[in-house]
Structures are given as structure tokens and as C-alpha cells.
Amino acid sequence: MFTRSVAHRIPLRAFKRWAHTTPTMNYRSVTEEDVAHFAKILAPSSVLSTLAPVSTPASELSIYNNDWMNKYHGKSTTVLRPKTTKEVSEIVKWCNERRIAIVPQGGNTGLVGGGVPIIDEVILNLGNMNKIRSFDPVSGIIVADSGCVLEAMSEYLVPHHYIMPLDLGAKGSCQIGGNVSTNAGGLRLLRYGSLHGSVLGLEVVLPDGTILDQLSTLRKDNTGYDLKQLFIGAEGTLGVVTGVSILSAPAPNASSNVMLALPKYENVLPLFREVKRQLSEILSAFEFIDRRAYELAVKHGQGRALNDEDVEGAECFVLVETSGGKREHDEEKLNTLLESLMEADEPLINTGVLSQSPLQFSQLWAIREGITEAVSKEGKAYKYDISIPVASFKTVVDTTRDHLQSKGLLRDDAVKHVVGYGHVGDGNLHLNIVAAEYSPEIESALEPFVYELVQSYKGSVSAEHGIGVMKTHALQYSKNATSIDLMRRIKTLFDPNGIMNPGKVLP
Ligand code: FAD
Ligand code: 2HG
Ligand code: ZN
């Protein structure tokens, strides 16, 4: 059986200030009295605070105050790392009564600044809540603390022949509670669907400290409103997810992948159609990488470069994965597909590099999964995670590049690259603008330009990463006023004091 190789652990980058105007918020800062209280209800190792009586050095808080891209920075004095749901409840109740704002934080791999404070909110990091609570090998339902790291859950399932229904490049650090709270998509959505389908139940601490126990393990439950759905993708604005019940999937007996090199972007859609038609039930991923994104991945050592002759003349690449029940059957289907693609009168592909071993399988995946890391090694990334018609992926990348060129910003000391990659099967493009530095000039050239472009396709300004702090002003491009008003009323209903992750999601 093939298994995906262990993913790279994600280094959290060093602290650096970012000149960003911070809104003023009417919350009370944490005091020494609050810290003394937290120290009474939590184990000593669960309270980090620069304030007395704990007095942690500020440097120890920097990994919690700064996001993965080192783009968003908070100034929290206090990080709490509870071990139980009861502890979370007591913290939240105390904060609510005293109007202290809270940022729930998982693995801090989010790409929209949702998991770090805007000012000095308390950081409630779930990393110490990391136990699998139960697993049923018949149904495949796994119930876990929200702080379980995604990769650890996947490893737990291996001997039981199950896999998690989601997978992403950040698997070594992101937590299931963070995944649920962002409604993370990732590399398996094409096969297993979104978390709105696979999450069966949640345990959530509401903003007044009440524990909402909806940790159901039922596949079917039509008893009124499905409240858990509200927390999936709420980005910590409605409560703190402390437990997750999720349906895992039977592990495939055989997996394979192939990197296809395409002479032109226009071939992606016909190729997708043909691949779906021929592979049908064994197709498990169809990922897009444009030439520049591929080159960045290779430049920064992600995966193993393809041979020059396989890359020559390619405008873009598609990574196809198959997962099925019988190796011979799946290999036959994949080989037939490749032969028919290569032998066509007008071939849609130049070449295909088929993995021949588990190592090669993971090396091909590492090219795709490693682009995010490569981009951040290359420079400072402006990330637009958009849903648009697949046919317009290239136009959007090219139009953005042309726009930056017309502003005179496409140069080594400003915008170095404009790249596109993403999940073709889900209509999700990752448009990344890689700059030498974050600068107001580049940002104002990009926004609202990109959002208007997305709107012109009736697309979504956030396909899978969420709104966080980055896109609160852009929500209006994908949600109408009635929807935003309803969202606000739901927020007020759950969190009348507005303590839960203020400044995120809602404008
Ligand atoms: P955090 O970053 O800690 O938090 C994210 C948001 O969720 C914040 O708003 C936070 O307040 C909230 N939150 C976290 N935990 C809780 C909780 N227990 N209760 C309530 N709210 C909570 N995303 C994708 O969708 N698909 C991808 O393919 C993908 N690939 C990535 C690859 C890399 C290399 C990186 C760095 C990121 C990638 N991401 C991807 C983005 C990110 O990993 C996901 O959004 C992930 O789900 C965040 O999980 P986390 O535990 O790190 O959450
Ligand atoms: C991916 O699909 C992630 O690799 C990250 O969602 C996308 O880096 C990005 O912009
Ligand atoms: Zn993605």
C-alpha cells in the first residue's frame, strides 16, 4: 500500500513588525489580576504571560503573536493553553464577564491573519488539547480534541486502514479544530467533499462559557437546525471548538500519481474532462501548477525536479492522483489514459511523469504541496484564494500581471512574480503575487483590483482560506448586504459582547 510521505513540519518564522494600521477596539486589556486568576485555573505550563505573577519573556510569545507568513502581528501579553474543555469554558466565562477579547488559535498556519491578535487579545491556543477521544473501526468515525494535529490523526488511522477526509500542505502543524474553523479544503476535497459533509458533530464553548455538546456520531440527524454548520468556517468568531467528530474514509489499497506537462493552458479543461471520463471512480486529485509556480517550487527544493525534456515547452502542469481498490485495475486504467493522451492526433499533453515507487509518488506531491513554502522563501506573498470558473484561471493570472506591469510594479525590487496554482477540480485558483516586501503601493494596486475581477466572474474572494483579518473589507464582493446583515445578527446572538475574535470575518 502506498502512503503519503510525512510532510514537512512548518517552521514558524521569527518576529518582525509590520506597519499596519490597527483599528481601536473597546476591549479591556488583560491585567495582573486576570493572569493570577488564569494561573489558578490552569496548570503553570498552560499560562504564558509577560505580566506578573507569571512574567514570561516576551520572546516566548512571538510565535503566537505572528502568523505563518509573518504578515500579521499582534501584541498579546497572554497566551493560554488549556488542557480540557472545562478549562476553556472557565477562561471564556471569565473573559466574557470582563470584556476581554479572545483569539482562538490552532496550529497558526492560517493564511488570512485570523489566528493572531489584532491588538492585545488573549490568545487561546488549543495545542494542549490533543487526544483522540474515540474511534469506531466499523463506521470510521473518529472523535478527537480540537488541538489534534491533522497529520497525527492521519497517522493514528493508518493501522486501522482509514484516512482523514482532508489533506493539506500544512498537515504537520494545522489542527483539526483550525481545519473545521476555516472549513479547510485542500487536496482531497475532489474525492471526499467538504467538512460541511464529513464533520458529524462538534463540541463548542460558546462566548459566555456554556459548553454546547453536539459531538454526535450519527450519520443522519434531522432534528431541526444543524447548528454545527455555523461553526464550520466561523474562524473562531462564534465560539471555541473543543471537540470534533468526523467521518474518516477507508484507505485506498492503491494510489498512484502522474505529473502531466501541458503545452498550453487551454488544454486544462478538455484534459480534466477526459481524465474524469476515463478514470471515473479512481480519480482522487486534479491539481494545477503554472510554469512559474513549478519553477519556484523547484528553485526552493520542493520535491524533485522533472527532467528538462519533460518540462520543455510546458506552459503548465497538472498533477493527477488515483486511489482505488485494486492496483492492477487502477494501473491499467491510468496507463490506458496516458497512452490515449499521448497518441491523440492533437495531444493535450507533451509528456507525463508517472510515479514508479512510493518515494516518487511523494516527490511529485511535494512539488505541488511545497509551492506555498517556496513562495514564502522567495519573497512576501499576497495571497488571493479565489473561486472562479476554471476556464478563467489563466486570464486572471495574466490580467493581474499585466495590471501590475502597467503600474510599473513588475520589477525585482517590487513584484517579482505572479503565479497561479490550485485545485482545478474545485474551481479554486491560488493567485499569488510574490513581492520583495509588503508595501502599501503594491497592496493598493492589487485591491480592490483583484476582488473586482473575481466579482466580474461572480466568484468568491475566499474559496478555502477564510476571511480572517485580510478580507473583511472584501466580504461585500462575494456576499450581498442581506447576507452580511444576517451574519452580523447571528454573531450578535452568539456573542453579544463581541469578545470572540473581534475584527475577523465581519467588516
Ligand atoms: P489557525 O491558523 O490557528 O486558525 C485559523 C482560524 O481558525 C483562526 O480564525 C482561528 O481563530 C480559528 N481557530 C483555530 N482553532 C480554533 C478552534 N479550536 N476553535 C475556534 N476557532 C479556531 N488551507 C486550505 O484550505 N487548503 C490547503 O490546501 C491549505 N494548504 C496550506 C499549506 C500551507 C503550507 C499553509 C501554511 C497553509 C495552508 N492552508 C490551507 C491554510 C491553513 O493551513 C488552513 O486554514 C488550516 O485549516 C488552519 O488550521 P490551523 O490549526 O493552523 O488554524
Ligand atoms: C494550497 O492549495 C494551499 O497549496 C495554499 O491552499 C495556497 O499558498 C497558497 O496560496
Ligand atoms: Zn489550496
Coordinates of C-alpha atoms and ligand atoms in Angstrom, one line a residue:
M1 CA 0.0 0.0 0.0
F2 CA 1.2 3.5 -0.8
T3 CA 1.0 6.1 1.8
R4 CA 1.8 9.8 1.5
S5 CA 5.2 10.6 3.0
V6 CA 5.5 12.6 6.2
A7 CA 5.0 16.2 5.4
H8 CA 7.5 18.9 6.3
R9 CA 6.9 20.5 9.6
I10 CA 6.2 24.1 9.2
P11 CA 8.7 26.5 10.8
L12 CA 7.1 29.5 12.4
R13 CA 9.1 32.5 11.4
A14 CA 10.9 35.0 13.5
F15 CA 9.1 38.0 14.9
K16 CA 9.2 41.2 12.8
R17 CA 7.0 44.3 13.0
W18 CA 4.7 45.1 10.1
A19 CA 3.5 48.7 9.7
H20 CA -0.2 48.1 9.6
T21 CA -2.9 50.4 10.9
T22 CA -4.7 48.7 13.7
P23 CA -8.3 49.6 14.5
T24 CA -9.2 50.6 18.0
M25 CA -11.4 48.2 19.9
N26 CA -13.3 48.6 23.1
Y27 CA -12.0 45.7 25.0
R28 CA -10.2 45.6 28.3
S29 CA -6.6 44.6 28.2
V30 CA -5.5 41.6 30.4
T31 CA -4.3 42.7 33.9
E32 CA -2.2 41.1 36.5
E33 CA -5.3 40.2 38.4
D34 CA -6.6 38.3 35.3
V35 CA -3.3 36.5 34.9
A36 CA -3.4 35.5 38.6
H37 CA -6.8 34.1 38.0
F38 CA -5.7 32.1 34.9
A39 CA -2.8 30.8 36.9
K40 CA -5.3 29.4 39.5
I41 CA -7.5 27.5 37.0
L42 CA -4.8 26.2 34.6
A43 CA -1.5 24.3 35.1
P44 CA 1.5 26.5 35.4
S45 CA 2.8 25.4 32.0
S46 CA -0.5 26.5 30.4
V47 CA -0.2 30.2 31.2
L48 CA 2.3 32.3 29.3
S49 CA 2.2 36.0 30.1
T50 CA 4.6 38.9 30.1
L51 CA 2.6 40.2 33.1
A52 CA 3.2 39.3 36.8
P53 CA 2.8 36.9 38.5
V54 CA 3.8 34.8 35.5
S55 CA 6.3 37.1 33.7
T56 CA 7.2 35.0 30.6
P57 CA 9.9 36.7 28.4
A58 CA 8.1 38.5 25.5
S59 CA 10.2 36.5 23.0
E60 CA 8.4 33.3 24.0
L61 CA 5.1 34.8 22.9
S62 CA 6.3 35.8 19.5
I63 CA 5.4 32.5 17.7
Y64 CA 1.8 33.0 18.9
N65 CA 1.6 36.7 18.1
N66 CA 2.8 36.4 14.5
D67 CA 1.3 34.4 11.6
W68 CA 2.9 31.8 9.4
M69 CA 3.7 34.3 6.6
N70 CA 5.0 36.9 9.1
K71 CA 2.5 39.3 7.7
Y72 CA 0.1 39.8 10.6
H73 CA 1.3 40.8 14.0
G74 CA -0.4 41.0 17.4
K75 CA 0.8 42.3 20.7
S76 CA -0.9 39.9 23.1
T77 CA 0.6 39.8 26.6
T78 CA -1.0 36.5 27.4
V79 CA -1.3 33.0 25.8
L80 CA -3.4 30.4 27.5
R81 CA -3.0 26.7 26.6
P82 CA -5.8 24.8 28.3
K83 CA -5.9 21.0 28.6
T84 CA -9.6 20.4 29.0
T85 CA -13.0 21.7 27.7
K86 CA -13.8 22.7 31.3
E87 CA -10.7 24.9 31.4
V88 CA -11.6 26.5 28.1
S89 CA -15.1 27.2 29.5
E90 CA -13.8 28.8 32.7
I91 CA -11.4 31.0 30.7
V92 CA -14.1 32.1 28.3
K93 CA -16.6 32.8 31.0
W94 CA -14.1 35.0 32.9
C95 CA -13.1 36.9 29.7
N96 CA -16.8 37.5 28.8
E97 CA -17.7 38.9 32.2
R98 CA -14.7 41.3 32.0
R99 CA -14.9 42.1 28.2
I100 CA -11.5 40.7 27.4
A101 CA -11.3 39.7 23.8
I102 CA -10.1 36.2 22.8
V103 CA -8.4 34.8 19.7
P104 CA -8.8 31.1 19.4
Q105 CA -5.6 29.6 17.8
G106 CA -4.9 26.2 16.4
G107 CA -1.6 25.5 14.5
N108 CA -1.3 29.1 13.4
T109 CA -0.9 28.1 9.7
G110 CA -3.9 30.2 8.6
L111 CA -3.1 32.4 5.5
V112 CA -5.6 35.3 6.2
G113 CA -4.4 36.5 9.7
G114 CA -7.4 35.0 11.5
G115 CA -5.5 33.2 14.2
V116 CA -3.4 36.1 15.6
P117 CA -4.5 39.1 17.6
I118 CA -5.1 42.5 16.1
I119 CA -4.1 44.3 19.3
D120 CA -3.6 42.5 22.6
E121 CA -6.4 40.0 22.8
V122 CA -5.8 36.9 24.9
I123 CA -4.6 34.0 22.7
L124 CA -6.4 30.8 23.5
N125 CA -4.2 28.2 21.9
L126 CA -5.7 24.7 21.7
G127 CA -2.4 22.8 21.2
N128 CA -2.6 21.1 24.6
M129 CA -5.9 19.5 23.8
N130 CA -4.6 16.8 21.6
K131 CA -6.2 13.5 22.5
I132 CA -8.1 11.1 20.2
R133 CA -11.3 10.5 22.2
S134 CA -12.7 7.5 20.4
F135 CA -12.5 5.7 17.0
D136 CA -15.1 3.2 15.7
P137 CA -13.4 0.9 13.2
V138 CA -16.7 -0.1 11.6
S139 CA -18.1 3.3 10.9
G140 CA -14.8 5.0 10.6
I141 CA -16.0 7.8 12.9
I142 CA -13.2 9.5 14.8
V143 CA -13.8 11.8 17.7
A144 CA -10.9 14.0 18.8
D145 CA -9.9 17.0 20.8
S146 CA -9.7 20.1 18.6
G147 CA -6.0 20.6 19.1
C148 CA -5.1 17.3 17.4
V149 CA -2.6 17.9 14.6
L150 CA -4.1 16.7 11.3
E151 CA -1.1 14.6 10.4
A152 CA -1.2 12.9 13.9
M153 CA -4.8 12.0 13.2
S154 CA -3.9 10.6 9.8
E155 CA -1.1 8.5 11.4
Y156 CA -3.4 7.3 14.1
L157 CA -5.8 5.9 11.4
V158 CA -3.1 4.1 9.3
P159 CA -3.2 0.8 11.3
H160 CA -7.0 0.9 11.1
H161 CA -6.9 1.3 7.3
Y162 CA -8.7 4.6 7.3
I163 CA -7.6 8.1 6.1
M164 CA -8.7 11.5 7.1
P165 CA -11.1 13.0 4.5
L166 CA -8.9 16.1 4.2
D167 CA -5.2 16.7 3.5
L168 CA -3.2 19.9 3.1
G169 CA 0.4 21.0 2.9
A170 CA 0.2 22.3 6.4
K171 CA -0.8 18.9 7.8
G172 CA 2.3 18.7 10.1
S173 CA 1.1 21.8 12.1
C174 CA -2.5 22.6 11.5
Q175 CA -5.1 21.3 13.9
I176 CA -8.4 19.7 13.3
G177 CA -10.2 22.5 15.2
G178 CA -8.4 25.0 13.0
N179 CA -9.4 23.0 9.9
V180 CA -13.0 22.9 11.0
S181 CA -13.0 26.6 11.9
T182 CA -11.6 27.6 8.5
N183 CA -13.6 24.9 6.6
A184 CA -10.3 23.9 5.1
G185 CA -10.5 22.4 1.6
G186 CA -7.2 21.0 0.5
L187 CA -6.1 18.2 -1.8
R188 CA -8.8 15.6 -1.1
L189 CA -11.9 17.7 -1.5
L190 CA -12.5 16.5 -5.0
R191 CA -12.9 12.9 -3.7
Y192 CA -14.3 13.3 -0.1
G193 CA -16.1 16.6 -0.3
S194 CA -16.0 19.5 2.2
L195 CA -16.0 19.4 6.0
H196 CA -19.6 20.5 5.9
G197 CA -20.3 16.9 4.9
S198 CA -17.7 14.9 6.8
V199 CA -17.9 16.6 10.2
L200 CA -20.7 14.8 12.1
G201 CA -20.6 16.7 15.4
L202 CA -18.8 19.4 17.4
E203 CA -18.2 20.4 21.0
V204 CA -18.0 24.1 21.3
V205 CA -17.5 26.5 24.1
L206 CA -19.8 29.4 23.5
P207 CA -18.8 33.0 24.1
D208 CA -20.4 33.0 27.6
G209 CA -18.6 29.9 28.6
T210 CA -21.5 27.5 28.1
I211 CA -20.4 24.1 26.6
L212 CA -22.5 23.2 23.6
D213 CA -22.3 19.4 23.3
Q214 CA -23.2 18.4 19.8
L215 CA -20.5 15.8 19.5
S216 CA -22.8 13.4 17.6
T217 CA -21.5 10.3 15.9
L218 CA -24.7 9.8 13.9
R219 CA -24.6 9.8 10.1
K220 CA -28.1 11.0 10.0
D221 CA -29.8 13.5 12.3
N222 CA -32.6 15.7 11.0
T223 CA -33.8 17.1 14.3
G224 CA -34.2 20.7 13.4
Y225 CA -31.4 23.3 12.6
D226 CA -28.0 21.8 12.1
L227 CA -26.2 24.2 14.4
K228 CA -22.7 22.7 14.0
Q229 CA -22.6 24.0 10.4
L230 CA -22.5 27.6 11.8
F231 CA -19.1 26.9 13.4
I232 CA -17.6 25.2 10.4
G233 CA -15.8 28.1 8.7
A234 CA -16.7 30.6 11.5
E235 CA -13.0 31.3 12.1
G236 CA -13.4 31.4 15.9
T237 CA -15.9 34.3 15.8
L238 CA -18.8 32.3 17.3
G239 CA -17.1 30.1 19.9
V240 CA -14.2 27.8 20.6
V241 CA -14.3 24.4 19.0
T242 CA -13.0 21.9 21.6
G243 CA -14.0 18.6 20.1
V244 CA -14.7 17.2 16.6
S245 CA -16.4 14.1 15.4
I246 CA -15.5 13.4 11.8
L247 CA -16.1 10.6 9.3
S248 CA -12.8 9.1 8.1
A249 CA -12.6 7.3 4.8
P250 CA -11.5 3.7 4.0
A251 CA -7.8 3.9 3.0
P252 CA -7.4 3.1 -0.7
N253 CA -5.5 -0.1 -1.4
A254 CA -3.6 1.5 -4.2
S255 CA -2.6 5.1 -5.0
S256 CA -0.7 6.4 -7.9
N257 CA 0.1 9.8 -9.4
V258 CA 1.3 11.4 -12.6
M259 CA 2.6 14.9 -13.4
L260 CA 1.3 15.9 -16.9
A261 CA 3.0 18.7 -18.8
L262 CA 0.7 20.7 -21.0
P263 CA 1.8 22.8 -24.0
K264 CA -0.9 25.4 -23.3
Y265 CA -3.3 26.4 -20.6
E266 CA -6.3 26.0 -22.9
N267 CA -5.8 22.2 -22.7
V268 CA -6.5 22.0 -18.9
L269 CA -10.3 21.8 -19.2
P270 CA -10.5 19.3 -22.0
L271 CA -7.9 17.3 -20.1
F272 CA -9.9 17.4 -16.9
R273 CA -13.0 16.1 -18.9
E274 CA -11.0 13.3 -20.4
V275 CA -9.3 12.3 -17.2
K276 CA -12.7 12.2 -15.4
R277 CA -14.2 10.2 -18.2
Q278 CA -11.5 7.6 -18.3
L279 CA -10.5 7.3 -14.6
S280 CA -14.0 7.9 -13.2
E281 CA -14.2 6.4 -9.6
I282 CA -10.4 6.2 -9.1
L283 CA -9.7 9.9 -9.8
S284 CA -8.8 11.4 -6.4
A285 CA -7.0 14.7 -7.2
F286 CA -6.5 17.0 -10.2
E287 CA -4.2 19.8 -9.2
F288 CA -3.0 22.7 -11.4
I289 CA 0.5 24.3 -11.3
D290 CA 1.5 27.1 -13.8
R291 CA 5.1 27.1 -15.1
R292 CA 6.3 29.9 -12.8
A293 CA 4.9 28.2 -9.7
Y294 CA 6.6 25.0 -10.8
E295 CA 9.9 26.8 -11.2
L296 CA 9.6 28.4 -7.8
A297 CA 8.9 25.0 -6.2
V298 CA 12.0 23.5 -7.9
K299 CA 14.2 26.5 -7.1
H300 CA 13.4 26.2 -3.4
G301 CA 13.9 22.4 -3.2
Q302 CA 10.3 21.2 -3.0
G303 CA 10.1 17.7 -4.4
R304 CA 12.4 16.5 -7.2
A305 CA 12.6 18.5 -10.4
L306 CA 11.3 16.8 -13.6
N307 CA 13.8 16.1 -16.3
D308 CA 14.4 19.0 -18.7
E309 CA 12.8 17.2 -21.6
D310 CA 9.6 16.7 -19.6
V311 CA 9.4 20.4 -18.8
E312 CA 10.4 21.8 -22.2
G313 CA 7.6 23.6 -23.9
A314 CA 5.2 23.3 -21.0
E315 CA 3.0 26.2 -20.1
C316 CA 1.6 24.5 -17.1
F317 CA 1.3 21.2 -15.3
V318 CA -1.4 19.0 -13.8
L319 CA -0.9 16.5 -11.1
V320 CA -3.4 13.7 -11.3
E321 CA -3.8 11.2 -8.4
T322 CA -5.7 7.9 -8.5
S323 CA -6.8 6.0 -5.4
G324 CA -8.6 2.7 -5.7
G325 CA -9.2 -0.8 -4.5
K326 CA -7.0 -2.9 -6.9
R327 CA -3.6 -1.9 -8.1
E328 CA -3.6 -3.9 -11.4
H329 CA -7.0 -2.4 -12.3
D330 CA -6.0 1.1 -11.5
E331 CA -2.7 0.9 -13.2
E332 CA -4.3 -0.4 -16.3
K333 CA -6.8 2.5 -16.3
L334 CA -4.0 5.0 -15.8
N335 CA -1.8 3.5 -18.5
T336 CA -4.6 3.4 -20.9
L337 CA -5.4 7.1 -20.2
L338 CA -1.7 8.1 -20.7
E339 CA -1.4 6.1 -23.9
S340 CA -4.6 7.6 -25.3
L341 CA -3.4 11.1 -24.4
M342 CA 0.0 10.7 -26.0
E343 CA -1.4 9.1 -29.1
A344 CA -4.1 11.5 -29.8
D345 CA -4.0 13.4 -33.1
E346 CA -3.7 16.7 -31.3
P347 CA -2.3 15.7 -27.9
L348 CA -3.5 17.6 -24.9
I349 CA -0.2 16.9 -23.1
N350 CA 3.5 17.0 -24.0
T351 CA 4.6 14.3 -21.5
G352 CA 3.5 12.6 -18.4
V353 CA 5.8 11.6 -15.5
L354 CA 4.3 8.6 -13.8
S355 CA 5.5 7.7 -10.2
Q356 CA 7.0 4.2 -10.0
S357 CA 7.5 4.0 -6.3
P358 CA 6.2 5.4 -3.0
L359 CA 9.2 7.8 -3.0
Q360 CA 8.5 9.1 -6.5
F361 CA 4.8 9.4 -5.5
S362 CA 5.6 11.7 -2.6
Q363 CA 8.2 13.6 -4.6
L364 CA 5.6 14.5 -7.2
W365 CA 3.2 15.5 -4.5
A366 CA 5.9 17.5 -2.8
I367 CA 6.2 19.8 -5.8
R368 CA 2.6 20.7 -5.6
E369 CA 2.3 20.9 -1.8
G370 CA 5.6 22.8 -1.5
I371 CA 4.6 25.8 -3.6
T372 CA 3.3 27.7 -0.6
E373 CA 6.6 27.3 1.2
A374 CA 8.6 28.0 -1.9
V375 CA 6.7 31.3 -2.4
S376 CA 7.4 32.4 1.1
K377 CA 11.1 31.6 0.7
E378 CA 11.1 33.7 -2.5
G379 CA 9.5 36.8 -1.0
K380 CA 6.5 38.3 0.6
A381 CA 3.3 36.8 -0.7
Y382 CA -0.1 38.5 -1.4
K383 CA -2.4 35.5 -1.5
Y384 CA -5.7 35.5 -3.3
D385 CA -7.6 32.3 -2.8
I386 CA -10.4 32.6 -5.2
S387 CA -13.2 30.5 -6.7
I388 CA -13.7 31.4 -10.4
P389 CA -14.6 29.4 -13.5
V390 CA -11.7 27.1 -14.3
A391 CA -11.6 28.4 -17.8
S392 CA -10.6 31.8 -16.5
F393 CA -7.7 30.8 -14.2
K394 CA -5.1 31.8 -16.8
T395 CA -6.8 35.1 -17.7
V396 CA -7.0 36.1 -14.1
V397 CA -3.3 35.4 -13.5
D398 CA -2.3 37.2 -16.8
T399 CA -4.6 40.2 -16.2
T400 CA -3.2 40.7 -12.8
R401 CA 0.3 40.5 -14.1
D402 CA -0.5 43.0 -16.9
H403 CA -2.1 45.3 -14.4
L404 CA 1.0 45.3 -12.1
Q405 CA 3.2 45.8 -15.2
S406 CA 1.1 48.8 -16.3
K407 CA 1.6 50.3 -12.8
G408 CA 5.4 49.9 -13.2
L409 CA 5.5 47.4 -10.3
L410 CA 6.7 44.3 -12.1
R411 CA 10.4 44.6 -11.2
D412 CA 12.8 42.8 -8.9
D413 CA 12.5 45.3 -6.0
A414 CA 8.7 45.3 -6.1
V415 CA 6.6 42.5 -7.6
K416 CA 8.9 39.6 -8.5
H417 CA 6.4 37.0 -9.7
V418 CA 2.7 36.5 -10.3
V419 CA 1.9 32.8 -10.1
G420 CA -1.2 30.6 -10.2
Y421 CA -1.8 27.1 -8.9
G422 CA -4.7 25.3 -7.2
H423 CA -7.4 22.8 -7.1
V424 CA -8.9 22.6 -10.7
G425 CA -11.4 20.0 -9.6
D426 CA -12.8 22.5 -7.1
G427 CA -12.6 25.6 -9.3
N428 CA -10.2 27.1 -6.8
L429 CA -7.3 29.2 -8.0
H430 CA -4.4 30.3 -5.7
L431 CA -3.2 33.6 -7.2
N432 CA 0.0 34.5 -5.5
I433 CA 1.8 37.8 -6.0
V434 CA 5.3 37.5 -4.7
A435 CA 6.9 40.8 -3.7
A436 CA 10.3 41.8 -2.4
E437 CA 8.5 43.4 0.6
Y438 CA 4.9 44.1 1.7
S439 CA 4.2 47.7 0.6
P440 CA 1.1 49.9 0.6
E441 CA 1.8 50.7 -3.1
I442 CA 1.5 47.1 -4.1
E443 CA -1.4 46.4 -1.9
S444 CA -3.4 49.3 -3.4
A445 CA -2.5 48.2 -6.9
L446 CA -3.9 44.8 -6.0
E447 CA -7.0 45.7 -4.1
P448 CA -9.8 46.2 -5.0
F449 CA -8.5 45.3 -8.5
V450 CA -8.4 41.5 -7.8
Y451 CA -11.7 41.5 -5.9
E452 CA -13.4 43.3 -8.7
L453 CA -12.0 40.9 -11.1
V454 CA -13.4 38.0 -9.0
Q455 CA -16.7 39.7 -8.7
S456 CA -16.9 40.1 -12.5
Y457 CA -16.9 36.3 -12.7
K458 CA -19.4 36.0 -9.9
G459 CA -16.7 34.2 -8.0
S460 CA -15.7 34.0 -4.3
V461 CA -13.0 36.1 -2.7
S462 CA -12.2 33.2 -0.4
A463 CA -12.5 29.6 -1.7
E464 CA -11.0 27.9 1.3
H465 CA -8.7 30.0 3.5
G466 CA -11.4 32.2 5.0
I467 CA -11.8 35.9 5.6
G468 CA -9.7 36.4 8.7
V469 CA -8.5 40.0 9.1
M470 CA -7.2 40.2 5.5
K471 CA -10.5 40.2 3.7
T472 CA -13.1 41.7 6.0
H473 CA -13.4 44.7 3.6
A474 CA -13.7 42.3 0.7
L475 CA -16.6 40.2 2.0
Q476 CA -19.0 42.5 0.1
Y477 CA -17.6 41.3 -3.2
S478 CA -19.0 37.8 -2.6
K479 CA -21.8 38.4 -0.1
N480 CA -24.7 40.7 -0.6
A481 CA -25.9 43.2 2.1
T482 CA -28.8 40.9 3.2
S483 CA -26.4 38.0 3.8
I484 CA -23.9 40.2 5.7
D485 CA -26.7 41.6 7.8
L486 CA -27.8 38.1 8.7
M487 CA -24.3 37.1 9.6
R488 CA -24.0 40.1 11.9
R489 CA -27.2 39.1 13.6
I490 CA -26.0 35.6 14.1
K491 CA -22.8 36.9 15.5
T492 CA -24.6 39.2 18.0
L493 CA -26.9 36.3 19.0
F494 CA -24.0 34.1 19.9
D495 CA -21.5 36.7 21.1
P496 CA -23.4 39.9 22.3
N497 CA -20.3 41.3 23.9
G498 CA -18.2 40.7 20.7
I499 CA -15.3 39.1 22.6
M500 CA -14.7 36.3 20.2
N501 CA -12.0 37.0 17.6
P502 CA -13.0 40.6 17.0
G503 CA -12.1 42.3 13.8
K504 CA -12.2 39.0 11.9
V505 CA -14.7 37.8 9.2
L506 CA -17.2 40.7 9.6
P507 CA -16.3 44.1 8.3
Ligands
FAD1 P1 -5.1 28.7 12.8 O1 -4.3 29.3 11.7 O2 -4.5 28.6 14.1 O3 -6.5 29.4 12.9 C1 -7.3 29.6 11.7 C2 -8.6 30.3 12.1 O4 -9.4 29.4 12.8 C3 -8.5 31.5 13.0 O5 -9.5 32.4 12.7 C4 -8.7 30.9 14.4 O6 -9.2 31.9 15.3 C5 -9.6 29.8 14.2 N1 -9.5 28.7 15.1 C6 -8.4 27.8 15.1 N2 -8.7 26.9 16.0 C7 -9.9 27.1 16.5 C8 -10.7 26.4 17.5 N3 -10.3 25.3 18.1 N4 -12.0 26.9 17.7 C9 -12.4 28.1 17.1 N5 -11.6 28.7 16.2 C10 -10.4 28.2 15.9 N6 -5.9 25.7 3.6 C11 -6.7 25.1 2.9 O7 -7.9 25.2 3.0 N7 -6.3 24.2 1.9 C12 -5.0 24.0 1.7 O8 -4.6 23.2 0.8 C13 -4.0 24.6 2.5 N8 -2.7 24.4 2.4 C14 -1.8 25.1 3.2 C15 -0.5 24.9 3.0 C16 0.4 25.6 3.8 C17 1.9 25.3 3.6 C18 0.0 26.5 4.8 C19 0.9 27.3 5.6 C20 -1.4 26.8 4.9 C21 -2.3 26.1 4.2 N9 -3.7 26.3 4.3 C22 -4.5 25.6 3.5 C23 -4.2 27.2 5.3 C24 -4.3 26.6 6.7 O9 -3.4 25.6 6.9 C25 -5.7 26.2 7.0 O10 -6.6 27.3 7.0 C26 -5.9 25.4 8.3 O11 -7.2 24.8 8.4 C27 -5.7 26.3 9.5 O12 -5.6 25.4 10.7 P2 -4.8 25.9 12.0 O13 -5.0 24.9 13.0 O14 -3.4 26.3 11.7 O15 -5.6 27.2 12.4
2HG2 C1 -2.6 25.1 -1.4 O1 -3.6 24.7 -2.0 C2 -2.9 25.9 -0.2 O2 -1.5 24.8 -1.6 C3 -2.1 27.2 0.0 O3 -4.3 26.3 -0.1 C4 -2.3 28.2 -1.2 O4 -0.2 29.2 -0.8 C5 -1.4 29.4 -1.2 O5 -1.8 30.4 -1.6
ZN3 ZN -5.5 25.3 -1.6

